[in-house]
PDB file of C-alpha atoms and ligand atoms in Angstrom:
ATOM      1  CA  UNK A   1      84.178 103.940  45.467  1.00  0.00           C
ATOM      2  CA  UNK A   2      82.493 104.408  42.130  1.00  0.00           C
ATOM      3  CA  UNK A   3      83.770 107.244  39.981  1.00  0.00           C
ATOM      4  CA  UNK A   4      80.318 108.824  40.006  1.00  0.00           C
ATOM      5  CA  UNK A   5      80.298 108.998  43.812  1.00  0.00           C
ATOM      6  CA  UNK A   6      83.777 110.541  43.840  1.00  0.00           C
ATOM      7  CA  UNK A   7      82.760 113.238  41.366  1.00  0.00           C
ATOM      8  CA  UNK A   8      79.664 113.945  43.417  1.00  0.00           C
ATOM      9  CA  UNK A   9      81.684 114.407  46.611  1.00  0.00           C
ATOM     10  CA  UNK A  10      84.187 116.686  44.859  1.00  0.00           C
ATOM     11  CA  UNK A  11      81.328 118.856  43.575  1.00  0.00           C
ATOM     12  CA  UNK A  12      79.807 119.037  47.067  1.00  0.00           C
ATOM     13  CA  UNK A  13      83.086 120.084  48.651  1.00  0.00           C
ATOM     14  CA  UNK A  14      83.776 122.619  45.920  1.00  0.00           C
ATOM     15  CA  UNK A  15      80.284 124.030  46.361  1.00  0.00           C
ATOM     16  CA  UNK A  16      80.706 124.306  50.117  1.00  0.00           C
ATOM     17  CA  UNK A  17      84.026 126.106  49.704  1.00  0.00           C
ATOM     18  CA  UNK A  18      82.550 128.296  46.960  1.00  0.00           C
ATOM     19  CA  UNK A  19      79.656 129.615  49.012  1.00  0.00           C
ATOM     20  CA  UNK A  20      82.077 130.697  51.760  1.00  0.00           C
ATOM     21  CA  UNK A  21      83.094 133.530  49.425  1.00  0.00           C
ATOM     22  CA  UNK A  22      79.617 135.075  49.308  1.00  0.00           C
ATOM     23  CA  UNK A  23      79.882 138.288  51.262  1.00  0.00           C
ATOM     24  CA  UNK A  24      77.924 138.464  54.505  1.00  0.00           C
ATOM     25  CA  UNK A  25      77.458 141.811  56.196  1.00  0.00           C
ATOM     26  CA  UNK A  26      77.823 141.255  59.938  1.00  0.00           C
ATOM     27  CA  UNK A  27      78.311 144.930  60.694  1.00  0.00           C
ATOM     28  CA  UNK A  28      76.213 146.339  63.515  1.00  0.00           C
ATOM     29  CA  UNK A  29      75.093 149.908  62.675  1.00  0.00           C
ATOM     30  CA  UNK A  30      75.379 152.385  65.534  1.00  0.00           C
ATOM     31  CA  UNK A  31      72.540 152.497  68.040  1.00  0.00           C
ATOM     32  CA  UNK A  32      70.657 155.736  67.379  1.00  0.00           C
ATOM     33  CA  UNK A  33      67.666 155.843  69.654  1.00  0.00           C
ATOM     34  CA  UNK A  34      67.393 152.722  71.757  1.00  0.00           C
ATOM     35  CA  UNK A  35      64.035 151.776  73.225  1.00  0.00           C
ATOM     36  CA  UNK A  36      63.195 153.267  76.604  1.00  0.00           C
ATOM     37  CA  UNK A  37      61.088 150.825  78.587  1.00  0.00           C
ATOM     38  CA  UNK A  38      60.917 149.408  82.117  1.00  0.00           C
ATOM     39  CA  UNK A  39      64.034 147.367  82.930  1.00  0.00           C
ATOM     40  CA  UNK A  40      62.163 144.066  83.231  1.00  0.00           C
ATOM     41  CA  UNK A  41      60.759 144.569  79.720  1.00  0.00           C
ATOM     42  CA  UNK A  42      64.132 145.517  78.287  1.00  0.00           C
ATOM     43  CA  UNK A  43      65.802 142.494  79.845  1.00  0.00           C
ATOM     44  CA  UNK A  44      63.384 140.178  78.072  1.00  0.00           C
ATOM     45  CA  UNK A  45      63.633 141.940  74.721  1.00  0.00           C
ATOM     46  CA  UNK A  46      67.429 142.103  74.943  1.00  0.00           C
ATOM     47  CA  UNK A  47      67.675 138.430  75.676  1.00  0.00           C
ATOM     48  CA  UNK A  48      65.082 137.135  73.200  1.00  0.00           C
ATOM     49  CA  UNK A  49      64.709 139.699  70.404  1.00  0.00           C
ATOM     50  CA  UNK A  50      67.735 141.972  70.111  1.00  0.00           C
ATOM     51  CA  UNK A  51      69.830 139.592  68.011  1.00  0.00           C
ATOM     52  CA  UNK A  52      67.431 140.174  65.079  1.00  0.00           C
ATOM     53  CA  UNK A  53      65.612 143.362  66.048  1.00  0.00           C
ATOM     54  CA  UNK A  54      68.389 145.749  67.053  1.00  0.00           C
ATOM     55  CA  UNK A  55      71.819 146.947  66.007  1.00  0.00           C
ATOM     56  CA  UNK A  56      73.328 144.981  68.895  1.00  0.00           C
ATOM     57  CA  UNK A  57      73.300 141.596  67.183  1.00  0.00           C
ATOM     58  CA  UNK A  58      75.596 139.026  68.746  1.00  0.00           C
ATOM     59  CA  UNK A  59      76.900 136.996  65.816  1.00  0.00           C
ATOM     60  CA  UNK A  60      77.566 133.394  66.892  1.00  0.00           C
ATOM     61  CA  UNK A  61      80.574 131.449  65.539  1.00  0.00           C
ATOM     62  CA  UNK A  62      78.333 129.556  63.111  1.00  0.00           C
ATOM     63  CA  UNK A  63      77.270 132.857  61.567  1.00  0.00           C
ATOM     64  CA  UNK A  64      80.713 132.762  59.924  1.00  0.00           C
ATOM     65  CA  UNK A  65      79.984 129.542  58.041  1.00  0.00           C
ATOM     66  CA  UNK A  66      77.845 129.471  54.879  1.00  0.00           C
ATOM     67  CA  UNK A  67      75.087 128.550  54.279  1.00  0.00           C
ATOM     68  CA  UNK A  68      74.112 129.266  57.910  1.00  0.00           C
ATOM     69  CA  UNK A  69      75.677 132.736  57.716  1.00  0.00           C
ATOM     70  CA  UNK A  70      73.405 133.605  54.800  1.00  0.00           C
ATOM     71  CA  UNK A  71      70.259 132.445  56.591  1.00  0.00           C
ATOM     72  CA  UNK A  72      71.166 134.334  59.754  1.00  0.00           C
ATOM     73  CA  UNK A  73      72.013 137.499  57.836  1.00  0.00           C
ATOM     74  CA  UNK A  74      68.625 137.315  56.099  1.00  0.00           C
ATOM     75  CA  UNK A  75      66.807 137.062  59.446  1.00  0.00           C
ATOM     76  CA  UNK A  76      68.709 140.027  60.848  1.00  0.00           C
ATOM     77  CA  UNK A  77      68.159 142.212  57.765  1.00  0.00           C
ATOM     78  CA  UNK A  78      64.439 141.414  57.613  1.00  0.00           C
ATOM     79  CA  UNK A  79      64.039 141.541  61.386  1.00  0.00           C
ATOM     80  CA  UNK A  80      65.617 145.007  61.621  1.00  0.00           C
ATOM     81  CA  UNK A  81      63.504 146.225  58.722  1.00  0.00           C
ATOM     82  CA  UNK A  82      60.251 145.244  60.471  1.00  0.00           C
ATOM     83  CA  UNK A  83      61.216 146.391  63.949  1.00  0.00           C
ATOM     84  CA  UNK A  84      64.482 147.839  65.195  1.00  0.00           C
ATOM     85  CA  UNK A  85      64.649 148.547  68.922  1.00  0.00           C
ATOM     86  CA  UNK A  86      67.851 150.540  68.329  1.00  0.00           C
ATOM     87  CA  UNK A  87      65.742 153.052  66.373  1.00  0.00           C
ATOM     88  CA  UNK A  88      62.574 152.758  68.441  1.00  0.00           C
ATOM     89  CA  UNK A  89      62.684 156.285  69.851  1.00  0.00           C
ATOM     90  CA  UNK A  90      62.724 157.704  66.293  1.00  0.00           C
ATOM     91  CA  UNK A  91      59.367 156.052  65.522  1.00  0.00           C
ATOM     92  CA  UNK A  92      56.290 158.261  65.810  1.00  0.00           C
ATOM     93  CA  UNK A  93      53.562 157.336  68.283  1.00  0.00           C
ATOM     94  CA  UNK A  94      51.386 155.764  65.598  1.00  0.00           C
ATOM     95  CA  UNK A  95      54.157 153.415  64.507  1.00  0.00           C
ATOM     96  CA  UNK A  96      55.013 152.570  68.111  1.00  0.00           C
ATOM     97  CA  UNK A  97      51.380 151.724  68.881  1.00  0.00           C
ATOM     98  CA  UNK A  98      51.151 149.558  65.767  1.00  0.00           C
ATOM     99  CA  UNK A  99      54.345 147.702  66.615  1.00  0.00           C
ATOM    100  CA  UNK A 100      53.332 147.186  70.245  1.00  0.00           C
ATOM    101  CA  UNK A 101      50.189 145.483  68.984  1.00  0.00           C
ATOM    102  CA  UNK A 102      52.237 143.341  66.609  1.00  0.00           C
ATOM    103  CA  UNK A 103      54.734 142.446  69.323  1.00  0.00           C
ATOM    104  CA  UNK A 104      52.040 141.143  71.634  1.00  0.00           C
ATOM    105  CA  UNK A 105      50.411 139.231  68.767  1.00  0.00           C
ATOM    106  CA  UNK A 106      53.708 137.522  67.931  1.00  0.00           C
ATOM    107  CA  UNK A 107      54.555 136.779  71.548  1.00  0.00           C
ATOM    108  CA  UNK A 108      51.092 135.557  72.501  1.00  0.00           C
ATOM    109  CA  UNK A 109      51.080 133.074  69.612  1.00  0.00           C
ATOM    110  CA  UNK A 110      54.664 131.907  70.194  1.00  0.00           C
ATOM    111  CA  UNK A 111      55.656 133.205  66.746  1.00  0.00           C
ATOM    112  CA  UNK A 112      58.554 135.186  68.203  1.00  0.00           C
ATOM    113  CA  UNK A 113      61.338 134.595  69.022  1.00  0.00           C
ATOM    114  CA  UNK A 114      61.564 132.526  65.863  1.00  0.00           C
ATOM    115  CA  UNK A 115      61.636 128.754  66.284  1.00  0.00           C
ATOM    116  CA  UNK A 116      64.934 128.277  64.396  1.00  0.00           C
ATOM    117  CA  UNK A 117      66.504 130.702  66.821  1.00  0.00           C
ATOM    118  CA  UNK A 118      65.272 129.022  69.995  1.00  0.00           C
ATOM    119  CA  UNK A 119      66.370 125.629  68.682  1.00  0.00           C
ATOM    120  CA  UNK A 120      69.861 126.363  69.934  1.00  0.00           C
ATOM    121  CA  UNK A 121      68.712 128.611  72.801  1.00  0.00           C
ATOM    122  CA  UNK A 122      65.737 127.015  74.577  1.00  0.00           C
ATOM    123  CA  UNK A 123      66.224 129.402  77.509  1.00  0.00           C
ATOM    124  CA  UNK A 124      65.208 132.480  75.466  1.00  0.00           C
ATOM    125  CA  UNK A 125      61.718 131.121  74.756  1.00  0.00           C
ATOM    126  CA  UNK A 126      59.184 133.160  76.667  1.00  0.00           C
ATOM    127  CA  UNK A 127      57.492 131.469  79.606  1.00  0.00           C
ATOM    128  CA  UNK A 128      54.158 132.689  80.993  1.00  0.00           C
ATOM    129  CA  UNK A 129      55.817 135.071  83.460  1.00  0.00           C
ATOM    130  CA  UNK A 130      57.809 136.790  80.710  1.00  0.00           C
ATOM    131  CA  UNK A 131      54.806 136.807  78.378  1.00  0.00           C
ATOM    132  CA  UNK A 132      52.767 138.561  81.044  1.00  0.00           C
ATOM    133  CA  UNK A 133      55.401 141.268  81.394  1.00  0.00           C
ATOM    134  CA  UNK A 134      55.293 141.816  77.614  1.00  0.00           C
ATOM    135  CA  UNK A 135      51.502 141.785  77.661  1.00  0.00           C
ATOM    136  CA  UNK A 136      51.359 144.428  80.363  1.00  0.00           C
ATOM    137  CA  UNK A 137      53.880 146.615  78.511  1.00  0.00           C
ATOM    138  CA  UNK A 138      52.172 146.335  75.109  1.00  0.00           C
ATOM    139  CA  UNK A 139      48.501 146.336  76.092  1.00  0.00           C
ATOM    140  CA  UNK A 140      48.565 148.115  79.439  1.00  0.00           C
ATOM    141  CA  UNK A 141      46.936 145.281  81.403  1.00  0.00           C
TER     142      UNK A 141
HETATM  143  C1  HEC B 201      66.074 134.854  64.689  1.00  0.00           C
HETATM  144  C2  HEC B 201      65.715 136.220  64.486  1.00  0.00           C
HETATM  145  C3  HEC B 201      64.535 136.791  65.238  1.00  0.00           C
HETATM  146  C4  HEC B 201      64.326 136.846  66.584  1.00  0.00           C
HETATM  147  C5  HEC B 201      65.212 136.309  67.677  1.00  0.00           C
HETATM  148  C6  HEC B 201      63.095 137.551  66.770  1.00  0.00           C
HETATM  149  N1  HEC B 201      62.568 137.916  65.561  1.00  0.00           N
HETATM  150 FE1  HEC B 201      60.883 138.995  65.215  1.00  0.00          FE
HETATM  151  N2  HEC B 201      61.143 138.849  63.199  1.00  0.00           N
HETATM  152  C7  HEC B 201      62.214 138.237  62.597  1.00  0.00           C
HETATM  153  C8  HEC B 201      62.038 138.308  61.140  1.00  0.00           C
HETATM  154  C9  HEC B 201      63.001 137.727  60.127  1.00  0.00           C
HETATM  155  C10 HEC B 201      60.844 139.007  60.917  1.00  0.00           C
HETATM  156  C11 HEC B 201      60.205 139.386  59.566  1.00  0.00           C
HETATM  157  C12 HEC B 201      59.688 138.218  58.849  1.00  0.00           C
HETATM  158  C13 HEC B 201      58.676 137.434  59.623  1.00  0.00           C
HETATM  159  O1  HEC B 201      57.638 137.990  60.035  1.00  0.00           O
HETATM  160  O2  HEC B 201      58.943 136.257  59.895  1.00  0.00           O
HETATM  161  C14 HEC B 201      60.308 139.341  62.228  1.00  0.00           C
HETATM  162  C15 HEC B 201      59.128 140.039  62.420  1.00  0.00           C
HETATM  163  C16 HEC B 201      58.690 140.472  63.649  1.00  0.00           C
HETATM  164  C17 HEC B 201      57.555 141.340  63.841  1.00  0.00           C
HETATM  165  C18 HEC B 201      56.693 141.918  62.756  1.00  0.00           C
HETATM  166  C19 HEC B 201      55.471 141.083  62.614  1.00  0.00           C
HETATM  167  C20 HEC B 201      55.220 140.508  61.258  1.00  0.00           C
HETATM  168  O3  HEC B 201      54.087 140.106  61.041  1.00  0.00           O
HETATM  169  O4  HEC B 201      56.148 140.429  60.437  1.00  0.00           O
HETATM  170  C21 HEC B 201      57.440 141.528  65.181  1.00  0.00           C
HETATM  171  C22 HEC B 201      56.379 142.369  65.897  1.00  0.00           C
HETATM  172  C23 HEC B 201      58.483 140.772  65.835  1.00  0.00           C
HETATM  173  N3  HEC B 201      59.237 140.144  64.873  1.00  0.00           N
HETATM  174  C24 HEC B 201      58.686 140.717  67.189  1.00  0.00           C
HETATM  175  C25 HEC B 201      59.688 139.978  67.819  1.00  0.00           C
HETATM  176  C26 HEC B 201      59.838 139.896  69.256  1.00  0.00           C
HETATM  177  C27 HEC B 201      58.967 140.619  70.261  1.00  0.00           C
HETATM  178  C28 HEC B 201      60.901 139.076  69.476  1.00  0.00           C
HETATM  179  C29 HEC B 201      61.430 138.615  70.818  1.00  0.00           C
HETATM  180  C30 HEC B 201      60.488 138.090  71.755  1.00  0.00           C
HETATM  181  C31 HEC B 201      61.419 138.653  68.186  1.00  0.00           C
HETATM  182  N4  HEC B 201      60.652 139.223  67.223  1.00  0.00           N
HETATM  183  C32 HEC B 201      62.516 137.827  68.015  1.00  0.00           C
HETATM  184  C33 HEC B 201      63.279 137.641  63.221  1.00  0.00           C
HETATM  185  C34 HEC B 201      63.427 137.469  64.590  1.00  0.00           C
END
């Protein structure tokens, strides 16, 4: 192997090891005021949304390996900031109504759950039956 290629590989390996030391916060804050909703709605949200939109994130084994860990942490931090079902019952009615509208918009257009997430979990994509349950909950019909 050419010296250049060897140096390149050493740098890659060193870089991979180096990024493992970046701190990732996988702590789940306590659940303060979890969403109250019909059980069929909760089941869907728990299965397809709670990993990024609640304090009950299940961190998969690959969330311990950078750079994946960093990408997953970012999704969880941003996801919780936009919408956190573990704090839902602390939101006022205006915020709830706004988020319900947003939820249906995201679900109707297949924007959520995020595509990178369903790549490894095709079964948490929402089929038409599940979408209809979300539609009824968010829009009332
Ligand atoms: C892999 C993590 C992940 C999953 C799973 C996920 N979301 Fe999100 N969601 C995010 C992130 C990150 C954002 C903020 C950035 C963005 O909009 O992409 C977000 C934003 C949102 C927003 C705010 C809308 C906006 O315009 O930003 C809503 C509403 C939402 N998600 C609903 C849902 C629902 C409902 C589910 C389940 C059916 C779900 N999400 C599943 C990561 C996720």
